[in-house]
PDB file of C-alpha atoms in Angstrom:
ATOM      1  CA  MET A  32      -0.068  -0.150   0.043  1.00  0.00           C
ATOM      2  CA  ALA A  33       2.720   2.492   0.902  1.00  0.00           C
ATOM      3  CA  TYR A  34       4.487   1.592  -2.414  1.00  0.00           C
ATOM      4  CA  LEU A  35       1.375   2.246  -4.574  1.00  0.00           C
ATOM      5  CA  GLN A  36       0.906   5.788  -2.622  1.00  0.00           C
ATOM      6  CA  SER A  37       4.647   6.541  -3.269  1.00  0.00           C
ATOM      7  CA  PHE A  38       4.141   5.444  -6.875  1.00  0.00           C
ATOM      8  CA  LEU A  39       0.936   7.660  -7.226  1.00  0.00           C
ATOM      9  CA  ARG A  40       2.534  10.628  -5.739  1.00  0.00           C
ATOM     10  CA  THR A  41       5.607  10.330  -8.205  1.00  0.00           C
ATOM     11  CA  VAL A  42       3.234  10.234 -10.883  1.00  0.00           C
ATOM     12  CA  CYS A  43       1.233  13.188  -9.889  1.00  0.00           C
ATOM     13  CA  SER A  44       4.559  15.286  -9.341  1.00  0.00           C
ATOM     14  CA  LEU A  45       5.799  14.439 -12.828  1.00  0.00           C
ATOM     15  CA  LEU A  46       2.299  15.036 -14.135  1.00  0.00           C
ATOM     16  CA  LEU A  47       2.245  18.614 -12.024  1.00  0.00           C
ATOM     17  CA  PHE A  48       5.847  19.252 -13.597  1.00  0.00           C
ATOM     18  CA  LEU A  49       4.576  18.655 -17.123  1.00  0.00           C
ATOM     19  CA  ALA A  50       1.663  20.948 -16.932  1.00  0.00           C
ATOM     20  CA  CYS A  51       3.762  23.546 -15.606  1.00  0.00           C
ATOM     21  CA  SER A  52       6.295  23.159 -17.974  1.00  0.00           C
ATOM     22  CA  GLU A  53       6.573  26.188 -20.632  1.00  0.00           C
ATOM     23  CA  ALA A  54       6.352  26.350 -24.168  1.00  0.00           C
ATOM     24  CA  LEU A  55       9.695  26.327 -26.142  1.00  0.00           C
ATOM     25  CA  LYS A  56      10.495  29.992 -26.856  1.00  0.00           C
ATOM     26  CA  PHE A  57      13.254  31.361 -29.464  1.00  0.00           C
ATOM     27  CA  ASP A  58      13.609  34.219 -31.566  1.00  0.00           C
ATOM     28  CA  ILE A  59      14.278  33.623 -35.537  1.00  0.00           C
ATOM     29  CA  GLU A  60      16.130  35.967 -37.908  1.00  0.00           C
ATOM     30  CA  ALA A  61      14.813  36.959 -41.105  1.00  0.00           C
ATOM     31  CA  ALA A  62      17.175  36.461 -44.068  1.00  0.00           C
ATOM     32  CA  SER A  63      16.766  36.506 -47.922  1.00  0.00           C
ATOM     33  CA  LYS A  64      14.210  33.797 -49.320  1.00  0.00           C
ATOM     34  CA  GLY A  65      16.294  30.636 -49.640  1.00  0.00           C
ATOM     35  CA  ASP A  66      18.738  31.414 -46.943  1.00  0.00           C
ATOM     36  CA  ALA A  67      19.251  28.823 -44.370  1.00  0.00           C
ATOM     37  CA  LYS A  68      19.926  31.685 -41.762  1.00  0.00           C
ATOM     38  CA  GLY A  69      16.532  32.129 -41.851  1.00  0.00           C
ATOM     39  CA  THR A  70      15.325  28.740 -40.867  1.00  0.00           C
ATOM     40  CA  ARG A  71      14.792  26.880 -37.743  1.00  0.00           C
ATOM     41  CA  CYS A  72      13.528  23.262 -36.842  1.00  0.00           C
ATOM     42  CA  ILE A  73      12.664  21.460 -33.754  1.00  0.00           C
ATOM     43  CA  ARG A  74      12.268  17.604 -33.937  1.00  0.00           C
ATOM     44  CA  ASN A  75      10.433  15.302 -32.065  1.00  0.00           C
ATOM     45  CA  PHE A  76       9.855  11.584 -32.199  1.00  0.00           C
ATOM     46  CA  VAL A  77       6.368  10.028 -32.373  1.00  0.00           C
ATOM     47  CA  ALA A  78       4.745   6.587 -32.449  1.00  0.00           C
ATOM     48  CA  LYS A  79       2.397   5.539 -35.475  1.00  0.00           C
ATOM     49  CA  ASP A  80      -1.257   6.551 -35.106  1.00  0.00           C
ATOM     50  CA  THR A  81      -0.557   8.768 -32.265  1.00  0.00           C
ATOM     51  CA  LEU A  82      -2.268  12.247 -31.777  1.00  0.00           C
ATOM     52  CA  VAL A  83       0.019  15.370 -32.275  1.00  0.00           C
ATOM     53  CA  VAL A  84      -1.369  18.942 -31.778  1.00  0.00           C
ATOM     54  CA  VAL A  85       1.165  21.737 -32.660  1.00  0.00           C
ATOM     55  CA  THR A  86       0.349  25.029 -31.329  1.00  0.00           C
ATOM     56  CA  ALA A  87       2.740  28.026 -32.511  1.00  0.00           C
ATOM     57  CA  THR A  88       2.422  31.606 -31.422  1.00  0.00           C
ATOM     58  CA  VAL A  89       4.554  33.892 -33.857  1.00  0.00           C
ATOM     59  CA  GLY A  90       5.170  37.467 -32.796  1.00  0.00           C
ATOM     60  CA  GLY A  91       4.923  40.312 -35.330  1.00  0.00           C
ATOM     61  CA  TYR A  92       1.877  41.317 -37.685  1.00  0.00           C
ATOM     62  CA  LYS A  93       1.245  40.588 -41.241  1.00  0.00           C
ATOM     63  CA  GLY A  94       2.586  43.391 -43.550  1.00  0.00           C
ATOM     64  CA  ASP A  95       5.708  44.096 -41.209  1.00  0.00           C
ATOM     65  CA  GLY A  96       8.278  43.403 -43.956  1.00  0.00           C
ATOM     66  CA  MET A  97       8.611  39.711 -42.991  1.00  0.00           C
ATOM     67  CA  VAL A  98       7.138  36.635 -43.747  1.00  0.00           C
ATOM     68  CA  VAL A  99       6.820  33.562 -41.567  1.00  0.00           C
ATOM     69  CA  ASN A 100       6.314  30.296 -42.919  1.00  0.00           C
ATOM     70  CA  MET A 101       5.821  26.958 -41.322  1.00  0.00           C
ATOM     71  CA  HIS A 102       6.468  23.244 -42.452  1.00  0.00           C
ATOM     72  CA  ILE A 103       5.680  19.833 -40.598  1.00  0.00           C
ATOM     73  CA  LYS A 104       7.115  17.087 -41.968  1.00  0.00           C
ATOM     74  CA  ASP A 105       8.312  13.449 -40.849  1.00  0.00           C
ATOM     75  CA  ALA A 106      11.895  11.622 -41.557  1.00  0.00           C
ATOM     76  CA  VAL A 107      10.097   9.212 -43.976  1.00  0.00           C
ATOM     77  CA  GLY A 108       8.649  12.102 -46.142  1.00  0.00           C
ATOM     78  CA  ASN A 109       5.184  12.508 -45.015  1.00  0.00           C
ATOM     79  CA  GLU A 110       3.757  15.988 -45.067  1.00  0.00           C
ATOM     80  CA  TYR A 111       1.460  17.161 -42.185  1.00  0.00           C
ATOM     81  CA  GLY A 112       1.003  20.986 -42.897  1.00  0.00           C
ATOM     82  CA  ARG A 113       2.772  24.206 -44.569  1.00  0.00           C
ATOM     83  CA  PRO A 114       0.972  27.368 -43.061  1.00  0.00           C
ATOM     84  CA  LYS A 115       1.820  30.357 -44.836  1.00  0.00           C
ATOM     85  CA  ASP A 116       2.646  33.781 -43.682  1.00  0.00           C
ATOM     86  CA  VAL A 117       1.928  33.023 -39.869  1.00  0.00           C
ATOM     87  CA  ALA A 118       1.393  35.617 -37.524  1.00  0.00           C
ATOM     88  CA  GLY A 119      -0.489  35.221 -34.209  1.00  0.00           C
ATOM     89  CA  GLU A 120      -1.356  31.813 -33.090  1.00  0.00           C
ATOM     90  CA  GLN A 121      -1.286  28.762 -35.164  1.00  0.00           C
ATOM     91  CA  ARG A 122      -2.788  25.381 -34.308  1.00  0.00           C
ATOM     92  CA  MET A 123      -2.686  21.954 -36.043  1.00  0.00           C
ATOM     93  CA  ALA A 124      -3.506  18.530 -35.267  1.00  0.00           C
ATOM     94  CA  PHE A 125      -2.743  15.442 -37.149  1.00  0.00           C
ATOM     95  CA  THR A 126      -2.128  11.809 -36.684  1.00  0.00           C
ATOM     96  CA  SER A 127       1.171  10.286 -37.229  1.00  0.00           C
ATOM     97  CA  HIS A 128       1.520   8.006 -40.002  1.00  0.00           C
ATOM     98  CA  ALA A 129       4.759   6.085 -39.168  1.00  0.00           C
ATOM     99  CA  ASP A 130       7.136   5.423 -36.156  1.00  0.00           C
ATOM    100  CA  ALA A 131       9.618   8.420 -37.118  1.00  0.00           C
ATOM    101  CA  SER A 132      10.776  11.539 -35.913  1.00  0.00           C
ATOM    102  CA  PHE A 133       9.069  14.696 -37.334  1.00  0.00           C
ATOM    103  CA  ASP A 134      10.142  18.371 -37.661  1.00  0.00           C
ATOM    104  CA  VAL A 135       8.426  21.670 -37.143  1.00  0.00           C
ATOM    105  CA  CYS A 136      10.186  24.038 -39.257  1.00  0.00           C
ATOM    106  CA  PHE A 137       9.865  27.817 -39.318  1.00  0.00           C
ATOM    107  CA  GLU A 138      11.400  30.047 -42.106  1.00  0.00           C
ATOM    108  CA  ASN A 139      11.441  33.830 -41.985  1.00  0.00           C
ATOM    109  CA  TYR A 140      12.475  35.873 -44.788  1.00  0.00           C
ATOM    110  CA  PHE A 141      12.036  39.228 -45.850  1.00  0.00           C
ATOM    111  CA  SER A 142       8.775  40.244 -47.992  1.00  0.00           C
ATOM    112  CA  GLY A 143      10.316  43.276 -49.694  1.00  0.00           C
ATOM    113  CA  SER A 144      13.465  45.188 -50.712  1.00  0.00           C
ATOM    114  CA  LYS A 145      12.914  47.628 -47.795  1.00  0.00           C
ATOM    115  CA  GLY A 146      15.013  47.128 -44.279  1.00  0.00           C
ATOM    116  CA  VAL A 147      13.515  45.961 -41.214  1.00  0.00           C
ATOM    117  CA  GLN A 148      14.873  47.806 -38.088  1.00  0.00           C
ATOM    118  CA  GLN A 149      14.480  44.571 -36.046  1.00  0.00           C
ATOM    119  CA  PRO A 150      14.484  41.703 -38.247  1.00  0.00           C
ATOM    120  CA  PHE A 151      13.523  39.098 -35.929  1.00  0.00           C
ATOM    121  CA  ARG A 152      10.060  37.082 -34.960  1.00  0.00           C
ATOM    122  CA  HIS A 153       9.485  35.860 -31.587  1.00  0.00           C
ATOM    123  CA  VAL A 154       8.011  32.302 -31.581  1.00  0.00           C
ATOM    124  CA  GLU A 155       6.537  30.379 -28.648  1.00  0.00           C
ATOM    125  CA  LEU A 156       6.144  26.681 -29.698  1.00  0.00           C
ATOM    126  CA  ASP A 157       4.032  23.954 -27.747  1.00  0.00           C
ATOM    127  CA  ILE A 158       4.074  20.562 -28.801  1.00  0.00           C
ATOM    128  CA  ASP A 159       1.485  17.768 -27.326  1.00  0.00           C
ATOM    129  CA  ILE A 160       1.730  14.429 -28.154  1.00  0.00           C
ATOM    130  CA  GLY A 161      -0.656  11.400 -27.389  1.00  0.00           C
ATOM    131  CA  ALA A 162      -2.720  12.065 -24.032  1.00  0.00           C
ATOM    132  CA  ASP A 163      -1.392  15.671 -23.454  1.00  0.00           C
ATOM    133  CA  ALA A 164      -2.748  16.165 -26.797  1.00  0.00           C
ATOM    134  CA  LYS A 165      -6.486  15.362 -26.014  1.00  0.00           C
ATOM    135  CA  ASP A 166      -8.911  17.913 -24.880  1.00  0.00           C
ATOM    136  CA  TRP A 167      -9.405  16.521 -21.544  1.00  0.00           C
ATOM    137  CA  SER A 168     -12.094  19.092 -20.663  1.00  0.00           C
ATOM    138  CA  ALA A 169     -14.272  17.963 -23.461  1.00  0.00           C
ATOM    139  CA  VAL A 170     -13.955  14.297 -22.560  1.00  0.00           C
ATOM    140  CA  GLN A 171     -15.021  15.184 -19.077  1.00  0.00           C
ATOM    141  CA  ALA A 172     -17.977  17.137 -20.231  1.00  0.00           C
ATOM    142  CA  THR A 173     -18.950  14.852 -22.957  1.00  0.00           C
ATOM    143  CA  GLU A 174     -18.689  11.463 -20.266  1.00  0.00           C
ATOM    144  CA  LYS A 175     -19.710  13.405 -17.305  1.00  0.00           C
ATOM    145  CA  LEU A 176     -16.951  12.432 -15.385  1.00  0.00           C
ATOM    146  CA  LYS A 177     -15.546  14.085 -12.050  1.00  0.00           C
ATOM    147  CA  PRO A 178     -12.008  15.677 -12.195  1.00  0.00           C
ATOM    148  CA  VAL A 179     -10.316  13.081 -10.355  1.00  0.00           C
ATOM    149  CA  GLU A 180     -12.002  10.217 -12.660  1.00  0.00           C
ATOM    150  CA  THR A 181     -10.643  12.812 -15.751  1.00  0.00           C
ATOM    151  CA  GLU A 182      -7.311  12.576 -14.157  1.00  0.00           C
ATOM    152  CA  LEU A 183      -6.916   8.838 -13.634  1.00  0.00           C
ATOM    153  CA  ARG A 184      -8.179   8.579 -17.299  1.00  0.00           C
ATOM    154  CA  ARG A 185      -5.323  10.711 -18.335  1.00  0.00           C
ATOM    155  CA  ILE A 186      -2.759   8.888 -16.075  1.00  0.00           C
ATOM    156  CA  GLU A 187      -4.194   5.698 -17.649  1.00  0.00           C
ATOM    157  CA  GLU A 188      -3.612   6.606 -21.054  1.00  0.00           C
ATOM    158  CA  MET A 189       0.143   8.077 -20.257  1.00  0.00           C
ATOM    159  CA  VAL A 190       1.016   5.060 -18.918  1.00  0.00           C
ATOM    160  CA  ALA A 191      -0.718   2.949 -21.692  1.00  0.00           C
ATOM    161  CA  GLU A 192       1.562   5.108 -23.999  1.00  0.00           C
ATOM    162  CA  ILE A 193       4.793   4.452 -21.946  1.00  0.00           C
ATOM    163  CA  VAL A 194       3.996   0.586 -22.033  1.00  0.00           C
ATOM    164  CA  ALA A 195       3.709   0.911 -25.960  1.00  0.00           C
ATOM    165  CA  GLU A 196       6.931   2.745 -26.282  1.00  0.00           C
ATOM    166  CA  MET A 197       8.635   0.081 -24.300  1.00  0.00           C
ATOM    167  CA  ASP A 198       7.418  -2.713 -26.404  1.00  0.00           C
ATOM    168  CA  TYR A 199       8.525  -0.461 -29.602  1.00  0.00           C
ATOM    169  CA  LEU A 200      12.178  -0.405 -28.042  1.00  0.00           C
ATOM    170  CA  ARG A 201      12.242  -3.775 -26.993  1.00  0.00           C
ATOM    171  CA  THR A 202      10.861  -4.996 -30.637  1.00  0.00           C
ATOM    172  CA  ARG A 203      13.598  -2.466 -32.214  1.00  0.00           C
ATOM    173  CA  GLU A 204      16.439  -3.648 -29.973  1.00  0.00           C
ATOM    174  CA  GLN A 205      15.202  -7.485 -30.933  1.00  0.00           C
ATOM    175  CA  LYS A 206      15.603  -6.284 -34.511  1.00  0.00           C
ATOM    176  CA  LEU A 207      18.951  -4.942 -34.355  1.00  0.00           C
ATOM    177  CA  ARG A 208      20.258  -7.840 -32.144  1.00  0.00           C
ATOM    178  CA  ASP A 209      18.851 -10.128 -35.118  1.00  0.00           C
ATOM    179  CA  THR A 210      20.792  -8.262 -37.731  1.00  0.00           C
ATOM    180  CA  ASN A 211      23.876  -7.891 -35.958  1.00  0.00           C
ATOM    181  CA  GLU A 212      24.064 -11.966 -35.453  1.00  0.00           C
ATOM    182  CA  SER A 213      22.775 -12.534 -39.090  1.00  0.00           C
ATOM    183  CA  THR A 214      26.152  -9.965 -39.950  1.00  0.00           C
ATOM    184  CA  ASN A 215      28.209 -11.600 -37.437  1.00  0.00           C
ATOM    185  CA  THR A 216      27.598 -15.058 -39.223  1.00  0.00           C
ATOM    186  CA  ARG A 217      27.783 -13.907 -42.736  1.00  0.00           C
ATOM    187  CA  VAL A 218      31.287 -12.192 -41.876  1.00  0.00           C
ATOM    188  CA  LYS A 219      32.288 -15.459 -40.561  1.00  0.00           C
ATOM    189  CA  TRP A 220      31.262 -17.896 -43.286  1.00  0.00           C
ATOM    190  CA  PHE A 221      32.815 -15.256 -45.662  1.00  0.00           C
ATOM    191  CA  ALA A 222      36.434 -15.262 -43.451  1.00  0.00           C
ATOM    192  CA  PHE A 223      36.289 -19.110 -43.762  1.00  0.00           C
ATOM    193  CA  GLY A 224      35.408 -18.624 -47.606  1.00  0.00           C
ATOM    194  CA  THR A 225      38.135 -16.315 -48.136  1.00  0.00           C
ATOM    195  CA  MET A 226      40.745 -18.509 -46.007  1.00  0.00           C
ATOM    196  CA  GLY A 227      39.675 -21.619 -48.040  1.00  0.00           C
ATOM    197  CA  MET A 228      40.155 -19.583 -51.364  1.00  0.00           C
ATOM    198  CA  LEU A 229      43.614 -18.555 -50.221  1.00  0.00           C
ATOM    199  CA  ILE A 230      44.708 -22.091 -49.394  1.00  0.00           C
ATOM    200  CA  ALA A 231      43.249 -23.464 -52.542  1.00  0.00           C
ATOM    201  CA  LEU A 232      45.145 -20.664 -54.374  1.00  0.00           C
ATOM    202  CA  GLY A 233      48.263 -21.246 -52.447  1.00  0.00           C
ATOM    203  CA  ALA A 234      48.077 -25.380 -53.252  1.00  0.00           C
ATOM    204  CA  TRP A 235      47.792 -24.412 -56.659  1.00  0.00           C
ATOM    205  CA  GLN A 236      50.536 -22.225 -57.004  1.00  0.00           C
ATOM    206  CA  VAL A 237      52.669 -25.013 -55.441  1.00  0.00           C
ATOM    207  CA  VAL A 238      51.343 -27.544 -57.869  1.00  0.00           C
ATOM    208  CA  TYR A 239      52.046 -25.367 -60.923  1.00  0.00           C
ATOM    209  CA  LEU A 240      55.717 -24.127 -59.692  1.00  0.00           C
ATOM    210  CA  ARG A 241      56.401 -27.861 -59.270  1.00  0.00           C
ATOM    211  CA  ALA A 242      55.310 -28.806 -62.673  1.00  0.00           C
ATOM    212  CA  TYR A 243      56.820 -26.033 -64.194  1.00  0.00           C
ATOM    213  CA  PHE A 244      60.266 -26.559 -62.600  1.00  0.00           C
ATOM    214  CA  ARG A 245      60.203 -30.184 -63.389  1.00  0.00           C
ATOM    215  CA  SER A 246      59.362 -29.432 -66.839  1.00  0.00           C
ATOM    216  CA  LYS A 247      62.095 -27.131 -67.019  1.00  0.00           C
ATOM    217  CA  HIS A 248      64.704 -29.915 -65.395  1.00  0.00           C
ATOM    218  CA  LEU A 249      63.435 -32.301 -68.149  1.00  0.00           C
ATOM    219  CA  ILE A 250      64.416 -29.751 -70.926  1.00  0.00           C
TER     220      ILE A 250
END
C-alpha cells in the first residue's frame, strides 16, 4: 500500500511538472528567401497513429516586412502541413503515419526590398503528443466525469503510451540484435570462404610451380 501511494505521488508530481512546463520560446532572424540562416527546425519523435497537436504563437504582424512560414513533416517523407505567412496563434492537429521523428520548421524571410529595423520574429512553440494532445475538458463534459476520474483516465492513457513505447523499443532492440547476429554469421562464413580460397590458391601455385620447374629440368 505504501509503495502504491509513493508511486501515485511520483506520477502526480511528474504530471504537475509537465503541466507547469512552458512552451519552447526562441527568436528567428529574417533572411533572404532560400537562405538557411532564416530557417529553424524543432525535432521530436512520435509513434504511429498518435495524435499530435502543434501550437505556434508567432510575434509580429502581417505586412511588417517579414513572412514566417511553417512546415511540418516526418523523416519518412509524410507532410502534415505548410501554413503560410503565420502571425499570431497557429494550431495544427494531425495523426502520425509512421514510427518516425517529425520536424516543425519555421522560415522567416524578408517580404520586400526595404530594410527592417528589428529583423526578428518571436516564436512560442508547444507540441502535445498522445494523451497530452487530447482536450480533457471536452472529454470530461461529454462523459460526465469527475475531475479525479478525468485525471485517472489521463494517467491511464499516459501509462499505456509508456508501455507501448517500451514494447516498441524492445522490438527494435530485438531486430537490431538479429541483424547484428546475422551480420556476424555472414562475416564468419565470408572469412572461412576467403581462407579456403587462399589455401586452394596457394596449393595450386605450389603444384603449378613444381610442375613448371620439373618440365624445365627435363628440358
